[in-house]
Amino acid sequence: MAFTLPALPYTTAALAAKGMCQETLELHHGKHHQAYVTALNGFVEKDAALQGKSLDEIVKLAHGNAAMAPVFNNAGQHWNHILFWQNMSATGGGIPGKLEAKLVADFGSVQAFKDAFKTAATTQFGSGWAWLVMGADGKLKCTKTPNGSNPLATGEGKALLGCDVWEHSYYLDFRNRRPDYVQNWLDNLANYEAISI
Ligand code: MN3
């Protein structure tokens, strides 16, 4: 069973008023994410060891295996983008009370959470991702991963929010201003309502 590009949970124009334009979503979803899916299917087709495995299984199997780096990069990016589309909303930015209480308990304040997330995102040198994860200790924390890696692969916890900081995610809307993209993402795009803790 081949992997497929999931439909966006909104139209490509839906986030424009929130700082992510239609062209960004058309290219990012229709070209970049599609390319990861197509490449991953190509690897699975040629390798019996990958056939019948779930996406999570392939990500974990390929992680840290140099010979499987191309498989990991594409499987990881497919996994990351599935979450990323769900992590945004045209009505994003509002933090429900239960999550707010947990953020205050674990970071000290909502502002401190956003600062930690933004620091993770802006200190990721080159391409990668910033994450809000629930650690094994039950505490929320912010982390970052390079390229196509993610918290499932690194074992850092359950990913609750993932923000793509590859330039293709923000260059049309924010040019080189990654800090502004991440701040806007946290304030206006992030779909905190969909997080279950
Ligand atoms: Mn991307």
mmCIF file of N, CA, C and O in Angstrom, residues 99 101-103 105-107 132-141 156-158 160 196-197:
data_model
loop_
_atom_site.group_PDB
_atom_site.id
_atom_site.type_symbol
_atom_site.label_atom_id
_atom_site.label_comp_id
_atom_site.label_asym_id
_atom_site.label_seq_id
_atom_site.Cartn_x
_atom_site.Cartn_y
_atom_site.Cartn_z
ATOM 1 N N LEU A 99 -4.698 23.625 28.255
ATOM 2 C CA LEU A 99 -3.326 23.681 27.742
ATOM 3 C C LEU A 99 -2.585 24.868 28.352
ATOM 4 O O LEU A 99 -1.408 24.748 28.714
ATOM 5 N N ALA A 101 -2.959 26.160 31.263
ATOM 6 C CA ALA A 101 -2.568 25.813 32.639
ATOM 7 C C ALA A 101 -1.329 24.920 32.642
ATOM 8 O O ALA A 101 -0.433 25.066 33.483
ATOM 9 N N LYS A 102 -1.281 23.976 31.683
ATOM 10 C CA LYS A 102 -0.129 23.064 31.596
ATOM 11 C C LYS A 102 1.134 23.820 31.151
ATOM 12 O O LYS A 102 2.237 23.552 31.649
ATOM 13 N N LEU A 103 0.975 24.759 30.219
ATOM 14 C CA LEU A 103 2.121 25.559 29.771
ATOM 15 C C LEU A 103 2.664 26.402 30.923
ATOM 16 O O LEU A 103 3.883 26.510 31.106
ATOM 17 N N ALA A 105 2.358 25.708 34.099
ATOM 18 C CA ALA A 105 2.965 24.803 35.084
ATOM 19 C C ALA A 105 4.375 24.384 34.664
ATOM 20 O O ALA A 105 5.285 24.304 35.494
ATOM 21 N N ASP A 106 4.565 24.118 33.370
ATOM 22 C CA ASP A 106 5.846 23.546 32.915
ATOM 23 C C ASP A 106 6.861 24.579 32.424
ATOM 24 O O ASP A 106 8.068 24.315 32.450
ATOM 25 N N PHE A 107 6.390 25.739 31.972
ATOM 26 C CA PHE A 107 7.329 26.758 31.465
ATOM 27 C C PHE A 107 7.373 28.010 32.347
ATOM 28 O O PHE A 107 8.272 28.828 32.209
ATOM 29 N N LEU A 132 7.026 21.235 20.163
ATOM 30 C CA LEU A 132 6.552 21.156 21.539
ATOM 31 C C LEU A 132 6.249 19.683 21.767
ATOM 32 O O LEU A 132 5.464 19.090 21.011
ATOM 33 N N VAL A 133 6.914 19.098 22.734
ATOM 34 C CA VAL A 133 6.727 17.671 22.990
ATOM 35 C C VAL A 133 6.313 17.427 24.435
ATOM 36 O O VAL A 133 6.603 18.226 25.328
ATOM 37 N N MET A 134 5.624 16.297 24.633
ATOM 38 C CA MET A 134 5.339 15.810 25.981
ATOM 39 C C MET A 134 6.380 14.743 26.274
ATOM 40 O O MET A 134 6.415 13.693 25.630
ATOM 41 N N GLY A 135 7.257 15.025 27.224
ATOM 42 C CA GLY A 135 8.319 14.082 27.554
ATOM 43 C C GLY A 135 7.803 12.885 28.334
ATOM 44 O O GLY A 135 6.651 12.868 28.799
ATOM 45 N N ALA A 136 8.652 11.886 28.483
ATOM 46 C CA ALA A 136 8.282 10.674 29.221
ATOM 47 C C ALA A 136 7.967 10.995 30.683
ATOM 48 O O ALA A 136 7.242 10.253 31.348
ATOM 49 N N ASP A 137 8.498 12.119 31.173
ATOM 50 C CA ASP A 137 8.231 12.529 32.551
ATOM 51 C C ASP A 137 6.916 13.285 32.697
ATOM 52 O O ASP A 137 6.593 13.779 33.774
ATOM 53 N N GLY A 138 6.150 13.392 31.596
ATOM 54 C CA GLY A 138 4.856 14.069 31.651
ATOM 55 C C GLY A 138 4.957 15.578 31.547
ATOM 56 O O GLY A 138 3.957 16.278 31.662
ATOM 57 N N LYS A 139 6.161 16.084 31.319
ATOM 58 C CA LYS A 139 6.352 17.546 31.227
ATOM 59 C C LYS A 139 6.482 17.990 29.774
ATOM 60 O O LYS A 139 7.080 17.291 28.948
ATOM 61 N N LEU A 140 5.949 19.169 29.492
ATOM 62 C CA LEU A 140 6.086 19.750 28.159
ATOM 63 C C LEU A 140 7.462 20.381 28.030
ATOM 64 O O LEU A 140 7.985 20.958 28.975
ATOM 65 N N LYS A 141 8.036 20.251 26.834
ATOM 66 C CA LYS A 141 9.308 20.935 26.586
ATOM 67 C C LYS A 141 9.433 21.260 25.101
ATOM 68 O O LYS A 141 8.737 20.663 24.259
ATOM 69 N N GLU A 156 12.423 11.779 22.003
ATOM 70 C CA GLU A 156 12.332 12.891 22.960
ATOM 71 C C GLU A 156 10.934 13.104 23.514
ATOM 72 O O GLU A 156 10.748 13.965 24.371
ATOM 73 N N GLY A 157 9.965 12.351 23.025
ATOM 74 C CA GLY A 157 8.619 12.507 23.547
ATOM 75 C C GLY A 157 7.585 12.517 22.442
ATOM 76 O O GLY A 157 7.893 12.318 21.275
ATOM 77 N N LYS A 158 6.329 12.766 22.865
ATOM 78 C CA LYS A 158 5.223 12.791 21.907
ATOM 79 C C LYS A 158 5.128 14.195 21.331
ATOM 80 O O LYS A 158 4.989 15.171 22.070
ATOM 81 N N LEU A 160 3.597 17.361 19.969
ATOM 82 C CA LEU A 160 2.287 18.005 20.032
ATOM 83 C C LEU A 160 2.167 19.110 18.993
ATOM 84 O O LEU A 160 1.096 19.341 18.448
ATOM 85 N N SER A 196 -4.159 17.418 22.296
ATOM 86 C CA SER A 196 -4.762 16.749 23.452
ATOM 87 C C SER A 196 -3.658 16.391 24.428
ATOM 88 O O SER A 196 -2.661 15.761 24.071
ATOM 89 N N ILE A 197 -3.813 16.844 25.658
ATOM 90 C CA ILE A 197 -2.797 16.563 26.684
ATOM 91 C C ILE A 197 -3.463 15.853 27.859
ATOM 92 O O ILE A 197 -4.670 15.850 27.979
#
